[in-house]
Amino acid sequence: MTMRRHRQSLGYSKEDLNRLNKAIQWLTVDVNRAESQPCELEGALQEEGASGSVKGKLSWLEAALQRARQAMVRQLREYQELMVIKLGLDFEIATYRKLLEGEERRVSLRGEAESLTTLCSALDSDLTCLPGLAWGPDRLLLFRSRL
């Protein structure tokens, strides 16, 4: 039952990670667009330089540039927050992976112990299974063999 929960939790974490990666890509595109916007605005300003209302357009473009910079700063903060969340999810996925591997190893060892116990019971009764070893329900026990 716990393995199922761990796998389900791992699946949810992977879905969250995929969503965050998509959000990061989207924000990266927006940041790149915001970074290129000042160049476009400056180019538009140079083209309109011959016009009579250059000062009005210049102030409008400067305001647009300021808004673009503010948007870029906001998006950068969001990106950093998403990266922190992503790192947390990466850590959680790694933790669940280790737990799952440990559980699988434990189940595998228990199965090996049961098969060794079956093998030992089939051996001659004068033999002490494997000399110096015995299997308990949860672990390997050491004992002295009969002489």
mmCIF file of N, CA and C in Angstrom:
data_model
loop_
_atom_site.group_PDB
_atom_site.id
_atom_site.type_symbol
_atom_site.label_atom_id
_atom_site.label_comp_id
_atom_site.label_asym_id
_atom_site.label_seq_id
_atom_site.Cartn_x
_atom_site.Cartn_y
_atom_site.Cartn_z
ATOM 1 N N MET A 1 0.822 -1.194 0.000
ATOM 2 C CA MET A 1 0.000 0.000 0.000
ATOM 3 C C MET A 1 0.862 1.253 0.000
ATOM 4 N N THR A 2 1.951 1.249 0.798
ATOM 5 C CA THR A 2 2.805 2.437 0.851
ATOM 6 C C THR A 2 3.535 2.640 -0.465
ATOM 7 N N MET A 3 3.884 1.545 -1.136
ATOM 8 C CA MET A 3 4.568 1.696 -2.425
ATOM 9 C C MET A 3 3.636 2.368 -3.425
ATOM 10 N N ARG A 4 2.363 2.002 -3.388
ATOM 11 C CA ARG A 4 1.397 2.603 -4.303
ATOM 12 C C ARG A 4 1.287 4.101 -4.030
ATOM 13 N N ARG A 5 1.242 4.468 -2.743
ATOM 14 C CA ARG A 5 1.168 5.886 -2.404
ATOM 15 C C ARG A 5 2.414 6.623 -2.856
ATOM 16 N N HIS A 6 3.575 5.988 -2.648
ATOM 17 C CA HIS A 6 4.824 6.633 -3.056
ATOM 18 C C HIS A 6 4.866 6.804 -4.573
ATOM 19 N N ARG A 7 4.426 5.794 -5.297
ATOM 20 C CA ARG A 7 4.428 5.904 -6.761
ATOM 21 C C ARG A 7 3.430 6.962 -7.222
ATOM 22 N N GLN A 8 2.277 6.997 -6.571
ATOM 23 C CA GLN A 8 1.281 8.005 -6.922
ATOM 24 C C GLN A 8 1.814 9.399 -6.620
ATOM 25 N N SER A 9 2.453 9.552 -5.468
ATOM 26 C CA SER A 9 3.035 10.847 -5.106
ATOM 27 C C SER A 9 4.135 11.225 -6.086
ATOM 28 N N LEU A 10 4.918 10.233 -6.498
ATOM 29 C CA LEU A 10 5.971 10.480 -7.479
ATOM 30 C C LEU A 10 5.360 10.941 -8.799
ATOM 31 N N GLY A 11 4.251 10.326 -9.194
ATOM 32 C CA GLY A 11 3.570 10.742 -10.420
ATOM 33 C C GLY A 11 3.068 12.169 -10.334
ATOM 34 N N TYR A 12 2.480 12.527 -9.187
ATOM 35 C CA TYR A 12 2.018 13.903 -9.005
ATOM 36 C C TYR A 12 3.186 14.873 -9.054
ATOM 37 N N SER A 13 4.291 14.490 -8.426
ATOM 38 C CA SER A 13 5.457 15.371 -8.425
ATOM 39 C C SER A 13 5.981 15.568 -9.844
ATOM 40 N N LYS A 14 5.975 14.501 -10.636
ATOM 41 C CA LYS A 14 6.445 14.616 -12.017
ATOM 42 C C LYS A 14 5.523 15.534 -12.824
ATOM 43 N N GLU A 15 4.204 15.417 -12.602
ATOM 44 C CA GLU A 15 3.275 16.296 -13.303
ATOM 45 C C GLU A 15 3.509 17.751 -12.916
ATOM 46 N N ASP A 16 3.710 17.984 -11.626
ATOM 47 C CA ASP A 16 3.996 19.351 -11.171
ATOM 48 C C ASP A 16 5.276 19.867 -11.805
ATOM 49 N N LEU A 17 6.284 19.021 -11.863
ATOM 50 C CA LEU A 17 7.559 19.411 -12.448
ATOM 51 C C LEU A 17 7.389 19.753 -13.924
ATOM 52 N N ASN A 18 6.607 18.970 -14.646
ATOM 53 C CA ASN A 18 6.365 19.263 -16.065
ATOM 54 C C ASN A 18 5.641 20.596 -16.235
ATOM 55 N N ARG A 19 4.642 20.844 -15.381
ATOM 56 C CA ARG A 19 3.939 22.122 -15.449
ATOM 57 C C ARG A 19 4.878 23.282 -15.164
ATOM 58 N N LEU A 20 5.740 23.111 -14.166
ATOM 59 C CA LEU A 20 6.677 24.181 -13.826
ATOM 60 C C LEU A 20 7.676 24.415 -14.954
ATOM 61 N N ASN A 21 8.136 23.352 -15.582
ATOM 62 C CA ASN A 21 9.064 23.512 -16.706
ATOM 63 C C ASN A 21 8.404 24.277 -17.849
ATOM 64 N N LYS A 22 7.115 23.993 -18.115
ATOM 65 C CA LYS A 22 6.407 24.731 -19.162
ATOM 66 C C LYS A 22 6.267 26.199 -18.780
ATOM 67 N N ALA A 23 5.978 26.450 -17.511
ATOM 68 C CA ALA A 23 5.857 27.840 -17.052
ATOM 69 C C ALA A 23 7.196 28.559 -17.170
ATOM 70 N N ILE A 24 8.270 27.859 -16.859
ATOM 71 C CA ILE A 24 9.611 28.446 -16.969
ATOM 72 C C ILE A 24 9.907 28.785 -18.432
ATOM 73 N N GLN A 25 9.562 27.883 -19.341
ATOM 74 C CA GLN A 25 9.785 28.154 -20.759
ATOM 75 C C GLN A 25 8.971 29.370 -21.206
ATOM 76 N N TRP A 26 7.734 29.450 -20.766
ATOM 77 C CA TRP A 26 6.876 30.576 -21.118
ATOM 78 C C TRP A 26 7.462 31.874 -20.589
ATOM 79 N N LEU A 27 7.915 31.859 -19.338
ATOM 80 C CA LEU A 27 8.500 33.067 -18.754
ATOM 81 C C LEU A 27 9.807 33.445 -19.451
ATOM 82 N N THR A 28 10.581 32.462 -19.857
ATOM 83 C CA THR A 28 11.829 32.736 -20.564
ATOM 84 C C THR A 28 11.535 33.438 -21.890
ATOM 85 N N VAL A 29 10.511 32.975 -22.586
ATOM 86 C CA VAL A 29 10.117 33.623 -23.845
ATOM 87 C C VAL A 29 9.694 35.063 -23.574
ATOM 88 N N ASP A 30 8.921 35.271 -22.504
ATOM 89 C CA ASP A 30 8.489 36.635 -22.167
ATOM 90 C C ASP A 30 9.669 37.522 -21.806
ATOM 91 N N VAL A 31 10.631 36.982 -21.061
ATOM 92 C CA VAL A 31 11.814 37.765 -20.693
ATOM 93 C C VAL A 31 12.597 38.135 -21.946
ATOM 94 N N ASN A 32 12.776 37.181 -22.842
ATOM 95 C CA ASN A 32 13.492 37.467 -24.092
ATOM 96 C C ASN A 32 12.761 38.529 -24.911
ATOM 97 N N ARG A 33 11.437 38.421 -24.942
ATOM 98 C CA ARG A 33 10.648 39.412 -25.673
ATOM 99 C C ARG A 33 10.796 40.788 -25.017
ATOM 100 N N ALA A 34 10.761 40.827 -23.692
ATOM 101 C CA ALA A 34 10.891 42.105 -22.981
ATOM 102 C C ALA A 34 12.285 42.697 -23.174
ATOM 103 N N GLU A 35 13.294 41.836 -23.250
ATOM 104 C CA GLU A 35 14.656 42.334 -23.467
ATOM 105 C C GLU A 35 14.822 42.918 -24.871
ATOM 106 N N SER A 36 14.137 42.349 -25.838
ATOM 107 C CA SER A 36 14.266 42.855 -27.210
ATOM 108 C C SER A 36 13.386 44.083 -27.453
ATOM 109 N N GLN A 37 12.413 44.301 -26.614
ATOM 110 C CA GLN A 37 11.494 45.421 -26.815
ATOM 111 C C GLN A 37 12.189 46.781 -26.752
ATOM 112 N N PRO A 38 13.137 47.024 -25.825
ATOM 113 C CA PRO A 38 13.802 48.334 -25.828
ATOM 114 C C PRO A 38 14.510 48.634 -27.154
ATOM 115 N N CYS A 39 15.127 47.622 -27.747
ATOM 116 C CA CYS A 39 15.803 47.836 -29.032
ATOM 117 C C CYS A 39 14.793 48.221 -30.110
ATOM 118 N N GLU A 40 13.649 47.553 -30.103
ATOM 119 C CA GLU A 40 12.619 47.874 -31.084
ATOM 120 C C GLU A 40 12.086 49.289 -30.868
ATOM 121 N N LEU A 41 11.920 49.653 -29.601
ATOM 122 C CA LEU A 41 11.414 50.993 -29.303
ATOM 123 C C LEU A 41 12.425 52.063 -29.705
ATOM 124 N N GLU A 42 13.689 51.804 -29.471
ATOM 125 C CA GLU A 42 14.722 52.763 -29.862
ATOM 126 C C GLU A 42 14.783 52.894 -31.381
ATOM 127 N N GLY A 43 14.612 51.764 -32.075
ATOM 128 C CA GLY A 43 14.575 51.808 -33.537
ATOM 129 C C GLY A 43 13.387 52.614 -34.036
ATOM 130 N N ALA A 44 12.242 52.426 -33.403
ATOM 131 C CA ALA A 44 11.050 53.192 -33.781
ATOM 132 C C ALA A 44 11.263 54.670 -33.502
ATOM 133 N N LEU A 45 11.953 54.971 -32.426
ATOM 134 C CA LEU A 45 12.237 56.363 -32.079
ATOM 135 C C LEU A 45 13.127 57.005 -33.142
ATOM 136 N N GLN A 46 14.116 56.291 -33.611
ATOM 137 C CA GLN A 46 15.009 56.833 -34.632
ATOM 138 C C GLN A 46 14.258 57.070 -35.942
ATOM 139 N N GLU A 47 13.346 56.172 -36.272
ATOM 140 C CA GLU A 47 12.568 56.342 -37.500
ATOM 141 C C GLU A 47 11.636 57.560 -37.412
ATOM 142 N N GLU A 48 11.134 57.810 -36.244
ATOM 143 C CA GLU A 48 10.201 58.920 -36.055
ATOM 144 C C GLU A 48 10.917 60.223 -35.704
ATOM 145 N N GLY A 49 12.239 60.213 -35.688
ATOM 146 C CA GLY A 49 13.013 61.394 -35.306
ATOM 147 C C GLY A 49 12.723 62.613 -36.162
ATOM 148 N N ALA A 50 12.356 62.440 -37.416
ATOM 149 C CA ALA A 50 12.104 63.569 -38.309
ATOM 150 C C ALA A 50 10.721 64.168 -38.088
ATOM 151 N N SER A 51 9.904 63.527 -37.354
ATOM 152 C CA SER A 51 8.528 63.994 -37.146
ATOM 153 C C SER A 51 8.489 65.163 -36.177
ATOM 154 N N GLY A 52 7.413 65.956 -36.222
ATOM 155 C CA GLY A 52 7.281 67.138 -35.383
ATOM 156 C C GLY A 52 6.977 66.815 -33.929
ATOM 157 N N SER A 53 6.435 65.641 -33.627
ATOM 158 C CA SER A 53 6.063 65.308 -32.252
ATOM 159 C C SER A 53 7.044 64.317 -31.632
ATOM 160 N N VAL A 54 8.311 64.528 -31.903
ATOM 161 C CA VAL A 54 9.350 63.603 -31.434
ATOM 162 C C VAL A 54 9.398 63.555 -29.913
ATOM 163 N N LYS A 55 9.262 64.703 -29.271
ATOM 164 C CA LYS A 55 9.353 64.728 -27.806
ATOM 165 C C LYS A 55 8.223 63.924 -27.165
ATOM 166 N N GLY A 56 7.027 64.047 -27.694
ATOM 167 C CA GLY A 56 5.895 63.277 -27.159
ATOM 168 C C GLY A 56 6.091 61.786 -27.351
ATOM 169 N N LYS A 57 6.559 61.424 -28.534
ATOM 170 C CA LYS A 57 6.805 60.012 -28.813
ATOM 171 C C LYS A 57 7.956 59.481 -27.979
ATOM 172 N N LEU A 58 8.965 60.335 -27.778
ATOM 173 C CA LEU A 58 10.104 59.928 -26.964
ATOM 174 C C LEU A 58 9.663 59.631 -25.536
ATOM 175 N N SER A 59 8.850 60.500 -24.967
ATOM 176 C CA SER A 59 8.385 60.258 -23.596
ATOM 177 C C SER A 59 7.500 59.011 -23.537
ATOM 178 N N TRP A 60 6.684 58.795 -24.567
ATOM 179 C CA TRP A 60 5.856 57.596 -24.609
ATOM 180 C C TRP A 60 6.722 56.347 -24.691
ATOM 181 N N LEU A 61 7.742 56.398 -25.533
ATOM 182 C CA LEU A 61 8.633 55.252 -25.679
ATOM 183 C C LEU A 61 9.432 54.993 -24.402
ATOM 184 N N GLU A 62 9.852 56.051 -23.737
ATOM 185 C CA GLU A 62 10.576 55.873 -22.475
ATOM 186 C C GLU A 62 9.672 55.241 -21.420
ATOM 187 N N ALA A 63 8.424 55.655 -21.397
ATOM 188 C CA ALA A 63 7.469 55.048 -20.461
ATOM 189 C C ALA A 63 7.250 53.573 -20.807
ATOM 190 N N ALA A 64 7.154 53.282 -22.098
ATOM 191 C CA ALA A 64 6.990 51.887 -22.521
ATOM 192 C C ALA A 64 8.220 51.070 -22.154
ATOM 193 N N LEU A 65 9.387 51.666 -22.318
ATOM 194 C CA LEU A 65 10.625 50.991 -21.943
ATOM 195 C C LEU A 65 10.644 50.709 -20.440
ATOM 196 N N GLN A 66 10.214 51.673 -19.646
ATOM 197 C CA GLN A 66 10.165 51.493 -18.193
ATOM 198 C C GLN A 66 9.187 50.371 -17.825
ATOM 199 N N ARG A 67 8.035 50.341 -18.474
ATOM 200 C CA ARG A 67 7.061 49.270 -18.213
ATOM 201 C C ARG A 67 7.638 47.913 -18.591
ATOM 202 N N ALA A 68 8.345 47.862 -19.712
ATOM 203 C CA ALA A 68 8.951 46.602 -20.146
ATOM 204 C C ALA A 68 9.999 46.135 -19.140
ATOM 205 N N ARG A 69 10.780 47.066 -18.627
ATOM 206 C CA ARG A 69 11.793 46.703 -17.623
ATOM 207 C C ARG A 69 11.136 46.194 -16.342
ATOM 208 N N GLN A 70 10.063 46.848 -15.920
ATOM 209 C CA GLN A 70 9.353 46.397 -14.725
ATOM 210 C C GLN A 70 8.757 45.006 -14.935
ATOM 211 N N ALA A 71 8.211 44.782 -16.108
ATOM 212 C CA ALA A 71 7.660 43.460 -16.416
ATOM 213 C C ALA A 71 8.763 42.409 -16.417
ATOM 214 N N MET A 72 9.918 42.779 -16.950
ATOM 215 C CA MET A 72 11.039 41.849 -16.980
ATOM 216 C C MET A 72 11.489 41.502 -15.562
ATOM 217 N N VAL A 73 11.555 42.494 -14.681
ATOM 218 C CA VAL A 73 11.948 42.248 -13.289
ATOM 219 C C VAL A 73 10.926 41.338 -12.614
ATOM 220 N N ARG A 74 9.640 41.606 -12.830
ATOM 221 C CA ARG A 74 8.585 40.778 -12.242
ATOM 222 C C ARG A 74 8.686 39.336 -12.746
ATOM 223 N N GLN A 75 8.901 39.178 -14.039
ATOM 224 C CA GLN A 75 9.004 37.842 -14.609
ATOM 225 C C GLN A 75 10.255 37.122 -14.123
ATOM 226 N N LEU A 76 11.320 37.849 -13.917
ATOM 227 C CA LEU A 76 12.535 37.246 -13.386
ATOM 228 C C LEU A 76 12.296 36.735 -11.968
ATOM 229 N N ARG A 77 11.579 37.518 -11.167
ATOM 230 C CA ARG A 77 11.239 37.059 -9.808
ATOM 231 C C ARG A 77 10.388 35.799 -9.864
ATOM 232 N N GLU A 78 9.394 35.787 -10.740
ATOM 233 C CA GLU A 78 8.541 34.604 -10.888
ATOM 234 C C GLU A 78 9.366 33.404 -11.337
ATOM 235 N N TYR A 79 10.278 33.628 -12.247
ATOM 236 C CA TYR A 79 11.160 32.564 -12.713
ATOM 237 C C TYR A 79 11.980 32.006 -11.555
ATOM 238 N N GLN A 80 12.527 32.883 -10.729
ATOM 239 C CA GLN A 80 13.323 32.431 -9.590
ATOM 240 C C GLN A 80 12.465 31.644 -8.604
ATOM 241 N N GLU A 81 11.247 32.096 -8.369
ATOM 242 C CA GLU A 81 10.349 31.361 -7.480
ATOM 243 C C GLU A 81 10.044 29.976 -8.045
ATOM 244 N N LEU A 82 9.808 29.913 -9.347
ATOM 245 C CA LEU A 82 9.549 28.621 -9.982
ATOM 246 C C LEU A 82 10.763 27.704 -9.900
ATOM 247 N N MET A 83 11.939 28.270 -10.012
ATOM 248 C CA MET A 83 13.149 27.453 -9.902
ATOM 249 C C MET A 83 13.287 26.880 -8.494
ATOM 250 N N VAL A 84 12.957 27.661 -7.479
ATOM 251 C CA VAL A 84 13.005 27.160 -6.100
ATOM 252 C C VAL A 84 12.012 26.012 -5.936
ATOM 253 N N ILE A 85 10.810 26.196 -6.474
ATOM 254 C CA ILE A 85 9.803 25.138 -6.401
ATOM 255 C C ILE A 85 10.279 23.906 -7.153
ATOM 256 N N LYS A 86 10.859 24.114 -8.326
ATOM 257 C CA LYS A 86 11.356 22.997 -9.131
ATOM 258 C C LYS A 86 12.437 22.235 -8.379
ATOM 259 N N LEU A 87 13.356 22.942 -7.756
ATOM 260 C CA LEU A 87 14.412 22.270 -7.000
ATOM 261 C C LEU A 87 13.824 21.480 -5.834
ATOM 262 N N GLY A 88 12.824 22.043 -5.179
ATOM 263 C CA GLY A 88 12.162 21.314 -4.098
ATOM 264 C C GLY A 88 11.508 20.040 -4.605
ATOM 265 N N LEU A 89 10.854 20.133 -5.761
ATOM 266 C CA LEU A 89 10.221 18.948 -6.341
ATOM 267 C C LEU A 89 11.259 17.928 -6.793
ATOM 268 N N ASP A 90 12.364 18.400 -7.348
ATOM 269 C CA ASP A 90 13.451 17.482 -7.721
ATOM 270 C C ASP A 90 13.941 16.725 -6.497
ATOM 271 N N PHE A 91 14.099 17.436 -5.384
ATOM 272 C CA PHE A 91 14.550 16.804 -4.143
ATOM 273 C C PHE A 91 13.511 15.799 -3.660
ATOM 274 N N GLU A 92 12.244 16.163 -3.732
ATOM 275 C CA GLU A 92 11.181 15.263 -3.285
ATOM 276 C C GLU A 92 11.122 14.012 -4.159
ATOM 277 N N ILE A 93 11.273 14.187 -5.464
ATOM 278 C CA ILE A 93 11.283 13.040 -6.373
ATOM 279 C C ILE A 93 12.450 12.126 -6.048
ATOM 280 N N ALA A 94 13.623 12.704 -5.811
ATOM 281 C CA ALA A 94 14.796 11.890 -5.472
ATOM 282 C C ALA A 94 14.565 11.140 -4.163
ATOM 283 N N THR A 95 13.937 11.788 -3.195
ATOM 284 C CA THR A 95 13.655 11.137 -1.914
ATOM 285 C C THR A 95 12.709 9.961 -2.112
ATOM 286 N N TYR A 96 11.621 10.172 -2.849
ATOM 287 C CA TYR A 96 10.681 9.084 -3.090
ATOM 288 C C TYR A 96 11.327 7.956 -3.899
ATOM 289 N N ARG A 97 12.196 8.319 -4.821
ATOM 290 C CA ARG A 97 12.886 7.294 -5.600
ATOM 291 C C ARG A 97 13.738 6.416 -4.683
ATOM 292 N N LYS A 98 14.468 7.043 -3.751
ATOM 293 C CA LYS A 98 15.290 6.283 -2.804
ATOM 294 C C LYS A 98 14.412 5.405 -1.913
ATOM 295 N N LEU A 99 13.292 5.957 -1.451
ATOM 296 C CA LEU A 99 12.381 5.166 -0.618
ATOM 297 C C LEU A 99 11.844 3.968 -1.395
ATOM 298 N N LEU A 100 11.470 4.202 -2.625
ATOM 299 C CA LEU A 100 10.935 3.137 -3.455
ATOM 300 C C LEU A 100 11.991 2.074 -3.726
ATOM 301 N N GLU A 101 13.211 2.495 -4.033
ATOM 302 C CA GLU A 101 14.288 1.529 -4.265
ATOM 303 C C GLU A 101 14.582 0.725 -3.008
ATOM 304 N N GLY A 102 14.582 1.391 -1.855
ATOM 305 C CA GLY A 102 14.805 0.686 -0.596
ATOM 306 C C GLY A 102 13.706 -0.319 -0.321
ATOM 307 N N GLU A 103 12.466 0.053 -0.594
ATOM 308 C CA GLU A 103 11.338 -0.852 -0.383
ATOM 309 C C GLU A 103 11.437 -2.042 -1.329
ATOM 310 N N GLU A 104 11.785 -1.791 -2.583
ATOM 311 C CA GLU A 104 11.942 -2.891 -3.541
ATOM 312 C C GLU A 104 13.077 -3.819 -3.135
ATOM 313 N N ARG A 105 14.165 -3.254 -2.645
ATOM 314 C CA ARG A 105 15.293 -4.067 -2.184
ATOM 315 C C ARG A 105 14.880 -4.916 -0.979
ATOM 316 N N ARG A 106 14.129 -4.310 -0.055
ATOM 317 C CA ARG A 106 13.694 -5.032 1.140
ATOM 318 C C ARG A 106 12.772 -6.185 0.755
ATOM 319 N N VAL A 107 11.833 -5.940 -0.154
ATOM 320 C CA VAL A 107 10.922 -6.989 -0.601
ATOM 321 C C VAL A 107 11.707 -8.085 -1.311
ATOM 322 N N SER A 108 12.676 -7.712 -2.102
ATOM 323 C CA SER A 108 13.506 -8.681 -2.816
ATOM 324 C C SER A 108 14.298 -9.538 -1.842
ATOM 325 N N LEU A 109 14.887 -8.915 -0.815
ATOM 326 C CA LEU A 109 15.658 -9.670 0.180
ATOM 327 C C LEU A 109 14.761 -10.615 0.959
ATOM 328 N N ARG A 110 13.551 -10.191 1.286
ATOM 329 C CA ARG A 110 12.628 -11.058 2.018
ATOM 330 C C ARG A 110 12.306 -12.287 1.169
ATOM 331 N N GLY A 111 12.107 -12.091 -0.133
ATOM 332 C CA GLY A 111 11.838 -13.216 -1.026
ATOM 333 C C GLY A 111 13.017 -14.167 -1.099
ATOM 334 N N GLU A 112 14.239 -13.627 -1.128
ATOM 335 C CA GLU A 112 15.431 -14.475 -1.138
ATOM 336 C C GLU A 112 15.559 -15.245 0.165
ATOM 337 N N ALA A 113 15.238 -14.615 1.282
ATOM 338 C CA ALA A 113 15.326 -15.276 2.582
ATOM 339 C C ALA A 113 14.336 -16.425 2.657
ATOM 340 N N GLU A 114 13.140 -16.239 2.128
ATOM 341 C CA GLU A 114 12.140 -17.305 2.155
ATOM 342 C C GLU A 114 12.575 -18.472 1.278
ATOM 343 N N SER A 115 13.170 -18.199 0.130
ATOM 344 C CA SER A 115 13.619 -19.292 -0.731
ATOM 345 C C SER A 115 14.795 -20.030 -0.108
ATOM 346 N N LEU A 116 15.684 -19.322 0.617
ATOM 347 C CA LEU A 116 16.802 -19.977 1.298
ATOM 348 C C LEU A 116 16.293 -20.831 2.449
ATOM 349 N N THR A 117 15.277 -20.377 3.163
ATOM 350 C CA THR A 117 14.695 -21.156 4.254
ATOM 351 C C THR A 117 14.095 -22.437 3.706
ATOM 352 N N THR A 118 13.414 -22.353 2.573
ATOM 353 C CA THR A 118 12.841 -23.539 1.941
ATOM 354 C C THR A 118 13.942 -24.510 1.540
ATOM 355 N N LEU A 119 15.025 -23.998 0.989
ATOM 356 C CA LEU A 119 16.150 -24.833 0.590
ATOM 357 C C LEU A 119 16.766 -25.514 1.800
ATOM 358 N N CYS A 120 16.948 -24.780 2.883
ATOM 359 C CA CYS A 120 17.566 -25.331 4.090
ATOM 360 C C CYS A 120 16.699 -26.416 4.709
ATOM 361 N N SER A 121 15.386 -26.259 4.674
ATOM 362 C CA SER A 121 14.516 -27.270 5.272
ATOM 363 C C SER A 121 14.551 -28.553 4.455
ATOM 364 N N ALA A 122 14.902 -28.456 3.189
ATOM 365 C CA ALA A 122 14.980 -29.641 2.347
ATOM 366 C C ALA A 122 16.277 -30.415 2.569
ATOM 367 N N LEU A 123 17.264 -29.796 3.193
ATOM 368 C CA LEU A 123 18.544 -30.461 3.426
ATOM 369 C C LEU A 123 18.426 -31.497 4.542
ATOM 370 N N ASP A 124 19.403 -32.331 4.645
ATOM 371 C CA ASP A 124 19.456 -33.373 5.679
ATOM 372 C C ASP A 124 19.358 -32.737 7.061
ATOM 373 N N SER A 125 18.664 -33.346 7.992
ATOM 374 C CA SER A 125 18.435 -32.767 9.317
ATOM 375 C C SER A 125 19.710 -32.683 10.141
ATOM 376 N N ASP A 126 20.750 -33.446 9.827
ATOM 377 C CA ASP A 126 22.009 -33.352 10.571
ATOM 378 C C ASP A 126 22.781 -32.092 10.208
ATOM 379 N N LEU A 127 22.517 -31.552 9.046
ATOM 380 C CA LEU A 127 23.214 -30.331 8.637
ATOM 381 C C LEU A 127 22.517 -29.139 9.275
ATOM 382 N N THR A 128 23.271 -28.176 9.605
ATOM 383 C CA THR A 128 22.707 -26.962 10.197
ATOM 384 C C THR A 128 22.579 -25.914 9.100
ATOM 385 N N CYS A 129 21.675 -26.131 8.187
ATOM 386 C CA CYS A 129 21.440 -25.218 7.072
ATOM 387 C C CYS A 129 22.770 -24.856 6.448
ATOM 388 N N LEU A 130 23.152 -23.632 6.499
ATOM 389 C CA LEU A 130 24.482 -23.208 6.079
ATOM 390 C C LEU A 130 25.259 -22.972 7.360
ATOM 391 N N PRO A 131 26.455 -23.510 7.508
ATOM 392 C CA PRO A 131 27.183 -23.396 8.779
ATOM 393 C C PRO A 131 27.294 -21.943 9.230
ATOM 394 N N GLY A 132 26.823 -21.703 10.445
ATOM 395 C CA GLY A 132 26.937 -20.388 11.051
ATOM 396 C C GLY A 132 25.837 -19.415 10.678
ATOM 397 N N LEU A 133 24.854 -19.828 9.875
ATOM 398 C CA LEU A 133 23.824 -18.896 9.430
ATOM 399 C C LEU A 133 22.431 -19.477 9.637
ATOM 400 N N ALA A 134 21.498 -18.621 9.916
ATOM 401 C CA ALA A 134 20.083 -18.998 9.960
ATOM 402 C C ALA A 134 19.274 -17.777 9.565
ATOM 403 N N TRP A 135 18.138 -18.004 8.986
ATOM 404 C CA TRP A 135 17.292 -16.898 8.546
ATOM 405 C C TRP A 135 16.120 -16.743 9.492
ATOM 406 N N GLY A 136 15.916 -15.532 9.961
ATOM 407 C CA GLY A 136 14.735 -15.202 10.748
ATOM 408 C C GLY A 136 13.752 -14.504 9.833
ATOM 409 N N PRO A 137 12.606 -14.114 10.335
ATOM 410 C CA PRO A 137 11.610 -13.472 9.469
ATOM 411 C C PRO A 137 12.071 -12.132 8.909
ATOM 412 N N ASP A 138 12.918 -11.414 9.633
ATOM 413 C CA ASP A 138 13.317 -10.082 9.174
ATOM 414 C C ASP A 138 14.803 -9.934 8.946
ATOM 415 N N ARG A 139 15.619 -10.895 9.361
ATOM 416 C CA ARG A 139 17.057 -10.696 9.208
ATOM 417 C C ARG A 139 17.809 -12.019 9.280
ATOM 418 N N LEU A 140 19.048 -11.948 8.981
ATOM 419 C CA LEU A 140 19.954 -13.086 9.025
ATOM 420 C C LEU A 140 20.472 -13.234 10.452
ATOM 421 N N LEU A 141 20.376 -14.434 11.019
ATOM 422 C CA LEU A 141 20.858 -14.682 12.378
ATOM 423 C C LEU A 141 22.089 -15.572 12.317
ATOM 424 N N LEU A 142 23.052 -15.315 13.166
ATOM 425 C CA LEU A 142 24.263 -16.126 13.232
ATOM 426 C C LEU A 142 24.136 -17.118 14.384
ATOM 427 N N PHE A 143 24.619 -18.334 14.203
ATOM 428 C CA PHE A 143 24.665 -19.304 15.292
ATOM 429 C C PHE A 143 25.821 -20.252 15.038
ATOM 430 N N ARG A 144 26.169 -21.042 16.017
ATOM 431 C CA ARG A 144 27.264 -22.010 15.873
ATOM 432 C C ARG A 144 26.712 -23.310 15.317
ATOM 433 N N SER A 145 27.458 -23.897 14.424
ATOM 434 C CA SER A 145 27.025 -25.175 13.867
ATOM 435 C C SER A 145 27.369 -26.299 14.836
ATOM 436 N N ARG A 146 26.591 -27.391 14.754
ATOM 437 C CA ARG A 146 26.835 -28.547 15.616
ATOM 438 C C ARG A 146 28.058 -29.300 15.122
ATOM 439 N N LEU A 147 28.845 -29.818 16.047
ATOM 440 C CA LEU A 147 30.038 -30.594 15.683
ATOM 441 C C LEU A 147 29.843 -32.046 15.918
#
